Coordinates of C-alpha atoms in Angstrom, one line a residue:
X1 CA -1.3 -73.4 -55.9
X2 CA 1.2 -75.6 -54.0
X3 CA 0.0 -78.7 -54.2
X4 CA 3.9 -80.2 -53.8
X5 CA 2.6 -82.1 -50.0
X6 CA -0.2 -83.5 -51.3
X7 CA 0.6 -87.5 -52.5
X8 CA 1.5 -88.1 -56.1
X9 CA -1.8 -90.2 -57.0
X10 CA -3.7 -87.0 -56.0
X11 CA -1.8 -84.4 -58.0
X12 CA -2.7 -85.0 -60.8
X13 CA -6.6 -85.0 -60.4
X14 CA -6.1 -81.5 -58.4
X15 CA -4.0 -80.0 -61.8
X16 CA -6.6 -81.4 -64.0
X17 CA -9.4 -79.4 -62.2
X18 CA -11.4 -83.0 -61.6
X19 CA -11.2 -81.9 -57.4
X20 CA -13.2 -78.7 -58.5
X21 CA -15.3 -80.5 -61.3
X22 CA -16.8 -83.2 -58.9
X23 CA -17.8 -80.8 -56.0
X24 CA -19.4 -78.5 -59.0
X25 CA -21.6 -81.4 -60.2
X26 CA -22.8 -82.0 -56.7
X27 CA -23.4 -78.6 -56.2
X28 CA -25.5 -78.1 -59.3
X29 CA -27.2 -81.7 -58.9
X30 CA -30.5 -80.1 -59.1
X31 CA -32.7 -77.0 -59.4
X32 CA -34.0 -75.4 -56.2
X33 CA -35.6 -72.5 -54.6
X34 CA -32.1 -70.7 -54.4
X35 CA -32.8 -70.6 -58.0
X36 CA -34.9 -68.0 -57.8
X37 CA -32.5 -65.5 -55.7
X38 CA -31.1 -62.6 -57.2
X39 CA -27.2 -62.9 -55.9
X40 CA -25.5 -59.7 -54.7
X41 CA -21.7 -59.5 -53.4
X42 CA -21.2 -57.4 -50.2
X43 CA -17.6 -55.9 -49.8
X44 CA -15.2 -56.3 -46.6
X45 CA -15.7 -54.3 -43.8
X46 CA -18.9 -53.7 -43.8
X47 CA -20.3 -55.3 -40.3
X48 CA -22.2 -58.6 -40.0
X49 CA -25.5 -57.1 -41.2
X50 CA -26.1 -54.7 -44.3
X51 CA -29.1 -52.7 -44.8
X52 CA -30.0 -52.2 -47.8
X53 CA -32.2 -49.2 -49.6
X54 CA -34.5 -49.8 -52.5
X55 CA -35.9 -47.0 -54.4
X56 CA -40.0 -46.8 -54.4
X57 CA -42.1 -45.8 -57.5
X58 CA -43.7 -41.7 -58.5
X59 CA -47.3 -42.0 -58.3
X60 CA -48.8 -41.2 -62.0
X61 CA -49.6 -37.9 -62.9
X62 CA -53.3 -37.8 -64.6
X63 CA -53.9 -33.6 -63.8
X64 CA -53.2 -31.1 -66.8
X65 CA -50.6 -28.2 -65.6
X66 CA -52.4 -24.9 -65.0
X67 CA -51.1 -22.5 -68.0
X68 CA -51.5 -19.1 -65.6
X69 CA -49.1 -21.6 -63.2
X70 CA -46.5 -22.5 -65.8
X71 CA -43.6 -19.5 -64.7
X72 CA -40.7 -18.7 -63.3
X73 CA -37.8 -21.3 -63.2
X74 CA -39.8 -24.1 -61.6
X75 CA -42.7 -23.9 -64.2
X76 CA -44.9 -24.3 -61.4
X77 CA -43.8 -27.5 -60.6
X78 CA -43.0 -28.5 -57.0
X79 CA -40.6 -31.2 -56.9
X80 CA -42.0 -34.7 -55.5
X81 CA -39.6 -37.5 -54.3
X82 CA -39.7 -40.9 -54.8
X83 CA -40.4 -43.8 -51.3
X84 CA -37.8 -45.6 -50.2
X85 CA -37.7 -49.0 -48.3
X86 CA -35.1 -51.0 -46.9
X87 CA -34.1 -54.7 -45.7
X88 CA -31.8 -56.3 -43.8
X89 CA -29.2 -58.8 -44.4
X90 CA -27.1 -60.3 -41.7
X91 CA -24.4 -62.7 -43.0
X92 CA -23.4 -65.8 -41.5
X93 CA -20.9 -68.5 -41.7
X94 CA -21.9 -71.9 -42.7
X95 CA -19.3 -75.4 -43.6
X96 CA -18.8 -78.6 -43.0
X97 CA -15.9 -81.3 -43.5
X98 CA -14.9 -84.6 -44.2
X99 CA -11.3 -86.5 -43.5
X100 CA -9.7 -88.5 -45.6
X101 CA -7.0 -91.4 -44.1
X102 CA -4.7 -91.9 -46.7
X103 CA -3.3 -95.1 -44.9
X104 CA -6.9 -96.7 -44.6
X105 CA -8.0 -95.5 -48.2
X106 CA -5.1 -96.6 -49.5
X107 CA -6.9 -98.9 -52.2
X108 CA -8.4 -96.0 -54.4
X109 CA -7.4 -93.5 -52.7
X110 CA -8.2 -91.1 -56.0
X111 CA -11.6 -92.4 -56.3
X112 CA -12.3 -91.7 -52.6
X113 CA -10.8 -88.3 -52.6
X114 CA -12.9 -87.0 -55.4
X115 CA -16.5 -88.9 -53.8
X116 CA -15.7 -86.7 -51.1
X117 CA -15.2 -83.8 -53.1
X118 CA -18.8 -84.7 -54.5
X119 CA -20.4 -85.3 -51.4
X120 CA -19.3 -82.3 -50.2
X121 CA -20.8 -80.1 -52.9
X122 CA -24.2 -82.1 -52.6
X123 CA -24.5 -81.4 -49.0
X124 CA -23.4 -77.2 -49.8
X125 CA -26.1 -77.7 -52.3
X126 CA -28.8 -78.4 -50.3
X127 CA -27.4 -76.3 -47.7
X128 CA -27.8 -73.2 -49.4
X129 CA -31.3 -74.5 -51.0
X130 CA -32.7 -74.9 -47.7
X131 CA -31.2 -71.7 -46.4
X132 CA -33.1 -70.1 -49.6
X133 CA -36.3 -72.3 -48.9
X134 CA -36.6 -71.0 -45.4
X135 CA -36.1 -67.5 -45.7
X136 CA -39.1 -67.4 -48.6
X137 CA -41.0 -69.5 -46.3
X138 CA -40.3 -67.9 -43.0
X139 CA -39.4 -64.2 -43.4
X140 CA -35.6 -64.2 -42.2
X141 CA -33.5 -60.9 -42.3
X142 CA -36.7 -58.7 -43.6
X143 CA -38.6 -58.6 -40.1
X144 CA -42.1 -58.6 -41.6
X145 CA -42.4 -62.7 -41.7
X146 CA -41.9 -64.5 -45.2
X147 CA -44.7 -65.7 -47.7
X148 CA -46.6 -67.8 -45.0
X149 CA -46.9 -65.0 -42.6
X150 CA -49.6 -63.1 -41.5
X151 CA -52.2 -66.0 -42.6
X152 CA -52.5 -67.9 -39.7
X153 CA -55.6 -69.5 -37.5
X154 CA -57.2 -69.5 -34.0
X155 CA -55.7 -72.3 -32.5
X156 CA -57.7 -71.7 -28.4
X157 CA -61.1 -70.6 -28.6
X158 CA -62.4 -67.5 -26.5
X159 CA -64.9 -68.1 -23.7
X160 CA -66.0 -64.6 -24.1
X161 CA -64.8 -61.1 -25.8
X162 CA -61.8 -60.4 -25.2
X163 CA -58.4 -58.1 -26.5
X164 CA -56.1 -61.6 -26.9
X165 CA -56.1 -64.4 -28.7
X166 CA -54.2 -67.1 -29.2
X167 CA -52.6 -68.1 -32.5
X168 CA -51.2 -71.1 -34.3
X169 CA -48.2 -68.9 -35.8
X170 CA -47.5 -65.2 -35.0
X171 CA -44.8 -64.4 -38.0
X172 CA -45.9 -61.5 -39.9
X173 CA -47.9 -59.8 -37.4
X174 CA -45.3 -58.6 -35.0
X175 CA -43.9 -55.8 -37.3
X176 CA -44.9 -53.0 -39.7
X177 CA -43.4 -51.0 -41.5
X178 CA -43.5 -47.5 -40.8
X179 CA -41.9 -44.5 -43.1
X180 CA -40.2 -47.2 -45.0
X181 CA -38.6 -48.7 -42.0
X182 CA -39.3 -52.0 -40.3
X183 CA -40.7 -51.3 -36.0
X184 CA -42.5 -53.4 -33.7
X185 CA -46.2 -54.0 -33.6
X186 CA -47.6 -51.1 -30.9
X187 CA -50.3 -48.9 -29.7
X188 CA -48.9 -46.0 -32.2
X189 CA -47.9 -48.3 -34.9
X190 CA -50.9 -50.6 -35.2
X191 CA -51.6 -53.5 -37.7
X192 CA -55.3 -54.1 -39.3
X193 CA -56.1 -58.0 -39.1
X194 CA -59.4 -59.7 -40.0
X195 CA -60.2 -62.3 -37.4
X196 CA -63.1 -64.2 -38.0
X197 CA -65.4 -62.0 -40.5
X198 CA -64.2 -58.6 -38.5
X199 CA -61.0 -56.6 -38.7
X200 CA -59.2 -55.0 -35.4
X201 CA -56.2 -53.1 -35.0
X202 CA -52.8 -55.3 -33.6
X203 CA -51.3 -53.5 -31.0
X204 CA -49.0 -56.3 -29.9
X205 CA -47.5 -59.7 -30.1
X206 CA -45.9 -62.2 -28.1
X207 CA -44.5 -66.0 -28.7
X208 CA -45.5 -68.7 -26.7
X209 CA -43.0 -70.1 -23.9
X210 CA -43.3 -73.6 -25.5
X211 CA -43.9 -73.5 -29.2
X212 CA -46.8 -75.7 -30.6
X213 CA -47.2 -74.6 -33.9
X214 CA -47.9 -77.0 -36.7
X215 CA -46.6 -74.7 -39.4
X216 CA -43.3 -75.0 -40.7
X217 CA -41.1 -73.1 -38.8
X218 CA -44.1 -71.7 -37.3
X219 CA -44.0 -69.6 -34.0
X220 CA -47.6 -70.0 -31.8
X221 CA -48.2 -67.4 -29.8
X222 CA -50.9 -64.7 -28.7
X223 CA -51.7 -61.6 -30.5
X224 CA -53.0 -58.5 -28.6
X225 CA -55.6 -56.0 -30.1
X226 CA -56.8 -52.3 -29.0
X227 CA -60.1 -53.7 -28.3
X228 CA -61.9 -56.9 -27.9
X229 CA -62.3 -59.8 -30.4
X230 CA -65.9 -60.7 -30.6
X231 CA -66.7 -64.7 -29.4
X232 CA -67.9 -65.3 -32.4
X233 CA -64.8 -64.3 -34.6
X234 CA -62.4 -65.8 -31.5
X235 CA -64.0 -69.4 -32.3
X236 CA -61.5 -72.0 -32.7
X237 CA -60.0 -72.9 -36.2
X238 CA -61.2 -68.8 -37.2
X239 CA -58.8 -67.4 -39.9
X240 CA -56.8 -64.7 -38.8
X241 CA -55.0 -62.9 -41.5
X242 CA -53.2 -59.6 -41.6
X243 CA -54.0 -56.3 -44.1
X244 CA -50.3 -56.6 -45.1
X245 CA -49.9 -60.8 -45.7
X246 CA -48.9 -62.3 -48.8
X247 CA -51.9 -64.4 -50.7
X248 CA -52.1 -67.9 -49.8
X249 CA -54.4 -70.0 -51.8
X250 CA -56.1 -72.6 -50.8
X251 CA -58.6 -75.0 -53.5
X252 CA -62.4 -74.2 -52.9
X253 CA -61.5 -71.2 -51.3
X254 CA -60.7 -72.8 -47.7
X255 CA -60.0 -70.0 -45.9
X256 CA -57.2 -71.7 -43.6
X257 CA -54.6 -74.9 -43.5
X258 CA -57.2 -76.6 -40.9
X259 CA -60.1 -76.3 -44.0
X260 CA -58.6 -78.2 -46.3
X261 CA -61.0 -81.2 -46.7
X262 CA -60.0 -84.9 -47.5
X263 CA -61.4 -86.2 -50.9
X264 CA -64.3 -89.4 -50.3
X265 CA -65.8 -92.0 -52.6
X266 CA -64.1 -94.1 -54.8
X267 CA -61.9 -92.3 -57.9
X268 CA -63.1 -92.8 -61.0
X269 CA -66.7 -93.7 -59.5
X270 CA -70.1 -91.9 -59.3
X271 CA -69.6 -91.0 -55.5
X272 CA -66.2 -89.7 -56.1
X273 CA -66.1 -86.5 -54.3
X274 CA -62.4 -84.7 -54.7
X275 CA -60.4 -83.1 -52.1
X276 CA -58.5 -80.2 -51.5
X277 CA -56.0 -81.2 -54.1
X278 CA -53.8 -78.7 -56.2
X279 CA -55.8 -77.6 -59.4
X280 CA -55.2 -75.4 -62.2
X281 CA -57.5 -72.8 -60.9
X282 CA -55.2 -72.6 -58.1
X283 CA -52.3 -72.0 -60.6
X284 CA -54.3 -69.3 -62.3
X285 CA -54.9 -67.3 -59.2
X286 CA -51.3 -67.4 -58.2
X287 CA -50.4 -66.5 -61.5
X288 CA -53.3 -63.3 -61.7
X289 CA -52.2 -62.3 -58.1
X290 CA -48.1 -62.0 -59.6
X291 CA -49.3 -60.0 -62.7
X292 CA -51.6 -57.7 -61.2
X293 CA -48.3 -57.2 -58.9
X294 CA -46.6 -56.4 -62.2
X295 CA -43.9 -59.2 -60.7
X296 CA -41.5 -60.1 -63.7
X297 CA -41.6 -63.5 -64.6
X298 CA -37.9 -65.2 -64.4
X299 CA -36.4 -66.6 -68.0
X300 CA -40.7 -66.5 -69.3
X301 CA -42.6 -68.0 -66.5
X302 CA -42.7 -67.9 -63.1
X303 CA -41.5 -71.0 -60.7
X304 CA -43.4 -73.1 -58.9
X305 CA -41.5 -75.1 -56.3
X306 CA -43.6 -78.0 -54.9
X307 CA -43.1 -81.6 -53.9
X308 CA -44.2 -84.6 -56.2
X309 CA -46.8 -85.6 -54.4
X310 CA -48.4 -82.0 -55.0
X311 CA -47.7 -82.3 -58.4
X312 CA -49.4 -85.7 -58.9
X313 CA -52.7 -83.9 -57.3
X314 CA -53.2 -81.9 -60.7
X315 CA -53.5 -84.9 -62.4
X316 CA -56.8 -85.5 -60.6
X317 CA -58.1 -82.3 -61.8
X318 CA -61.0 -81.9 -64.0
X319 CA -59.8 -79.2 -65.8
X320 CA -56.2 -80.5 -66.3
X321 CA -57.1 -83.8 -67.6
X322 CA -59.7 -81.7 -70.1
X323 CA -57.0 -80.0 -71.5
X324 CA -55.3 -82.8 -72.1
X325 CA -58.0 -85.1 -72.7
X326 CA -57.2 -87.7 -76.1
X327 CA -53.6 -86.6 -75.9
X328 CA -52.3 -89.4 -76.0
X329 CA -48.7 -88.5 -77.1
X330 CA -48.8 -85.8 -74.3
X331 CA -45.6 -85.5 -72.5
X332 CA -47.5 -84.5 -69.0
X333 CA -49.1 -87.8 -69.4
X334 CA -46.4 -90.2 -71.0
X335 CA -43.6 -88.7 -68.3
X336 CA -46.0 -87.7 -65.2
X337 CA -43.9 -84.8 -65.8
X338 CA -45.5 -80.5 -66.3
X339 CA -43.2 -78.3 -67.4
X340 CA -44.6 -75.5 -68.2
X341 CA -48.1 -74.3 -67.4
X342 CA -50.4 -71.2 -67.4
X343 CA -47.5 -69.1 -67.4
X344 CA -45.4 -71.1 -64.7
X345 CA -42.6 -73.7 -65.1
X346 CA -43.0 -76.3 -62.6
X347 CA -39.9 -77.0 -60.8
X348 CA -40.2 -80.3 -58.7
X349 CA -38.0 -80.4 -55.2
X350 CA -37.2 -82.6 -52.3
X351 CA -37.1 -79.3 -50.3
X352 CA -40.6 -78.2 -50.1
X353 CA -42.0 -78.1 -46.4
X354 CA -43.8 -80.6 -44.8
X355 CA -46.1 -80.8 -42.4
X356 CA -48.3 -83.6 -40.9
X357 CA -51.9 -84.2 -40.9
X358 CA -54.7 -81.8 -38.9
X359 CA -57.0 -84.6 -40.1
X360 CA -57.7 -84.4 -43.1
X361 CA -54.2 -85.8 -44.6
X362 CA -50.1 -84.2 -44.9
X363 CA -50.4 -80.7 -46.2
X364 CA -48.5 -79.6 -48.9
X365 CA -47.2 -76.2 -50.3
X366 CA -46.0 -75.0 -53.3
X367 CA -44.5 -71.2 -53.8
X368 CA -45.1 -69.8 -56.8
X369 CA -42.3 -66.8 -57.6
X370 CA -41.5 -64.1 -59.7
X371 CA -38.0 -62.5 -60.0
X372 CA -37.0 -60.3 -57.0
X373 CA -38.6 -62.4 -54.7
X374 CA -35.1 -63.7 -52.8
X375 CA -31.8 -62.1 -52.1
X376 CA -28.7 -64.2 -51.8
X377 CA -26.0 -62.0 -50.3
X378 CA -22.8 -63.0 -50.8
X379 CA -19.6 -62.0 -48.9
X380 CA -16.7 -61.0 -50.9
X381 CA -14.5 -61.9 -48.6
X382 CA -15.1 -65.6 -49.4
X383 CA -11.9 -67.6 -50.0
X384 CA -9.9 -65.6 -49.3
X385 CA -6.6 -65.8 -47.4
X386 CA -3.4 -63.8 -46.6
X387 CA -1.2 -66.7 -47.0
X388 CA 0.7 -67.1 -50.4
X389 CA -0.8 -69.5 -53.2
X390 CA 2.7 -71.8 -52.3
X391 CA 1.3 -72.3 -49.0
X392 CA -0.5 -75.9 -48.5
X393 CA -4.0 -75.4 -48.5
X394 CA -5.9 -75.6 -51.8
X395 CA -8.6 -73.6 -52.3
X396 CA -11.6 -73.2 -54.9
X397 CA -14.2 -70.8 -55.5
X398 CA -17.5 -72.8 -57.1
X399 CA -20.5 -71.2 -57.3
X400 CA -20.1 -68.7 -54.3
X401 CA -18.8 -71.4 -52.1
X402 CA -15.3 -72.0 -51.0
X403 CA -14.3 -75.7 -51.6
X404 CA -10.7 -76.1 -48.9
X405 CA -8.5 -78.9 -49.3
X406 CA -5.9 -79.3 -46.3
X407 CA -2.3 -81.2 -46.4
X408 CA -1.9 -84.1 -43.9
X409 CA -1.0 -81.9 -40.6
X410 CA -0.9 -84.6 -38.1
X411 CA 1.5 -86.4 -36.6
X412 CA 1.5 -89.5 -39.1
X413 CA 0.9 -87.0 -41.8
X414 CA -2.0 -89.1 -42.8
X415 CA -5.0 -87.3 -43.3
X416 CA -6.3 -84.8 -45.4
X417 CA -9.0 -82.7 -44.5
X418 CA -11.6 -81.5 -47.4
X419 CA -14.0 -78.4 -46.3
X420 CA -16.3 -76.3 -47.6
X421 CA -17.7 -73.0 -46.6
X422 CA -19.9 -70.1 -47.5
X423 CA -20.6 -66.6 -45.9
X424 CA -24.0 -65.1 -46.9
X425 CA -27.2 -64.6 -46.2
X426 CA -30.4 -64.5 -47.7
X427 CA -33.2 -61.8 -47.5
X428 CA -36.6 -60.9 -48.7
X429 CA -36.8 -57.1 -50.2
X430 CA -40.6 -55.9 -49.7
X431 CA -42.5 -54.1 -52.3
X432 CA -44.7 -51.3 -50.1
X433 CA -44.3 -48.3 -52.3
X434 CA -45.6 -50.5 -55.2
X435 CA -49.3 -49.5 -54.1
X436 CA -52.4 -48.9 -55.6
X437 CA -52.0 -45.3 -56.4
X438 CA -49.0 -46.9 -58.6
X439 CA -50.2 -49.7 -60.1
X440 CA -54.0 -50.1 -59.4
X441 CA -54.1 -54.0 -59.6
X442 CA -51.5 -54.3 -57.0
X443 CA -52.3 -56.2 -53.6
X444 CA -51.6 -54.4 -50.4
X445 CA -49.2 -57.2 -49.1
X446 CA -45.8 -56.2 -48.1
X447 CA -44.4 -59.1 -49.9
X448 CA -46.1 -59.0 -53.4
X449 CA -43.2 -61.7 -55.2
X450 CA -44.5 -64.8 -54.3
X451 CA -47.8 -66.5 -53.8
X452 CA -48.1 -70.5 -51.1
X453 CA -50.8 -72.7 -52.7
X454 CA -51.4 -74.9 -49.9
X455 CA -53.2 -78.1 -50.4
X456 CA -53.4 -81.9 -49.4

């Protein structure tokens, strides 16, 4: 790399690799939920969106061969094929930079140059995290909604019976998927969805002009069924959850977000009466609902991404501090720290969505995964340039992401420009053909990777 325009006090931490090795610390600085994607590289060439094919499972074969049946070349077989289903990844562009004045940071100029080199990685870090975060949260590039749709709420109540009804978040009813491909929600390609304590066939879909939602990244809207919702089940606050959603669990079995009830009393006394805080049971059933998936776990255990505050909540627990009860040189209670538990290793983030009080207090949710559950698409094409290594511009490949270092090109030759940049995407395969006649446990949720505990 020509590195011959750059000043002389800067050389020498670009030949020693400390340029690379500061933006790779900031880019590692912690664990998040891009941790749990399974990283593919798409070639050049390609288009701006890839669709990719997963091959489905056989269903098992319990029915003896008829001897009389067993000639000719195919041995009375008849040859059955395996499902396929497929998701989309689009791939975008994402960066950011940062100047450096060489004239004005002329005292340390070193130092300076390499803090930048680390605050660029931190911000890529959490860049890509939160790109990862929103796609498991909010469905993108897989059409069917991510691992809070289809579970959502009546937000307006109906005066009488009627075919539509209006919704606190419509992501994951508005498609299907049909013969393995992803189509709108329609007369011909309806959805089943419980609303109140009844189920009714989706027909349609449609957002609100103004968005009110109070989920995160939620889209409010109305949903339209082939015949009419009952008053009853059209009551305000009624859960209305798809056939195909992913399991959200909810302490004391509180059927949706606006359930979750606020703890009263004073702790520790006679009248303490918890709230909807995060307990083991909880754990368990998100841990039962992965297995009975058959989800592998990632490195022994699945990950459970949640905030601290969540994570404090199981310390209030009667069943945690039972476990742990006389442990005095426990680590959970010496540090405040879990982790590993029930088969999941806890995996505390700054990243975790928030979302204000419906009354009862901020809600909280953590996403419990198994591996396969996220994408991460990488293009190939990343860093790369057709100008010649002598040329000015110095660029680094760390962890996926391009780190770009520019000469001073303006007039003073003063400043020089460090960038970073990554193309990608991330993407949420479905498991549909893993079904009951396959694995009899299984749920019948298009996503069946991840499970939201959501809790106050």
């Amino acid at each position: 790399m020509g590195i011959e325009n750059f000043p002389v006090q800067l050389q020498a931490a670009i030949q020693q690799g400390f340029l690379a090795r500061e933006f790779e610390n900031g880019l590692k600085s912690k664990l998040g939920f891009r941790a749990a994607a399974d990283r593919e590289t798409f070639s050049v060439g390609i288009g701006e969106t890839i669709t990719k094919t997963r091959a489905g499972l056989k269903a098992p074969v319990t029915t003896p061969m008829n001897p009389t049946q067993n000639t000719n070349f195919d041995n009375g077989l008849t040859s059955t094929p395996w499902d396929v289903e497929q998701f989309s990844l689009t791939l975008n562009q994402y960066g950011d930079t940062i100047d450096l004045n060489m004239v004005t940071s002329r005292v340390g100029i070193a130092s300076q140059f390499l803090v930048n080199a680390n605050r660029n990685g931190i911000q890529a870090m959490q860049s890509l995290d939160r790109l990862a975060r929103n796609a498991l949260f909010g469905g993108a590039n897989n059409g069917v909604g991510g691992y809070l749709g289809g579970n959502t709420r009546v937000r307006t109540a109906l005066t009488a019976a009627g075919t539509s009804v209006a919704v606190d978040d419509i992501r994951g009813f508005e498609r299907v998927i049909y013969n393995g491909q992803v189509v709108g929600v329609g007369s011909s390609t309806g959805m089943t969805v419980t609303v109140g304590s009844e189920a009714y066939t989706l027909t349609g879909a449609t957002a609100d002009a103004t968005n009110v939602s109070t989920a995160p990244g939620g889209i409010s809207g109305t949903l339209t069924f082939s015949g009419n919702v009952a008053q009853s089940d059209g009551a305000e606050g009624q859960p209305v959850i798809a056939a195909t959603a992913p399991l959200v669990v909810r302490p004391n079995a509180r059927t949706t977000t606006a359930g979750l009830i606020a703890p009263t009393g004073t702790y520790g006394s006679s009248n303490w009466v918890p709230g909807d805080n995060l307990t083991m049971d909880c754990i368990n059933q998100a841990v039962a609902q992965l297995q009975n998936n058959n989800v592998p776990m990632i490195d022994g255990a699945y990950h459970v991404h949640l905030d601290n505050s969540q994570l404090r909540g199981l310390f209030r627990d009667p069943d945690f501090k039972y476990l742990y009860r006389g442990a005095y040189g426990s680590e959970a209670y010496r540090d405040g720290t879990i982790i590993e538990l029930l088969g999941a290793r806890f995996i505390p983030t700054t990243e975790a969505p928030q979302q204000t009080s419906l009354g009862a207090g901020a809600i909280h949710r953590a996403l419990v995964l198994g591996q396969g559950a996220l994408v991460e698409g990488n293009f190939q094409g990343t860093g790369y340039s057709d100008l010649p290594d002598a040329d000015s511009a110095l660029i680094e490949m760390v962890d996926s992401v391009a780190m770009v270092t520019r000469e001073p090109l303006d007039r003073l030759r003063q400043i020089i420009a460090q960038s970073w940049y990554w193309i990608g995407g991330f993407a949420l395969p479905t498991d549909v053909t893993a079904s009951t006649t396959v694995i009899p446990t299984a749920s019948n949720s298009y996503l069946k990777r991840g499970v939201v505990i959501e809790t106050l």
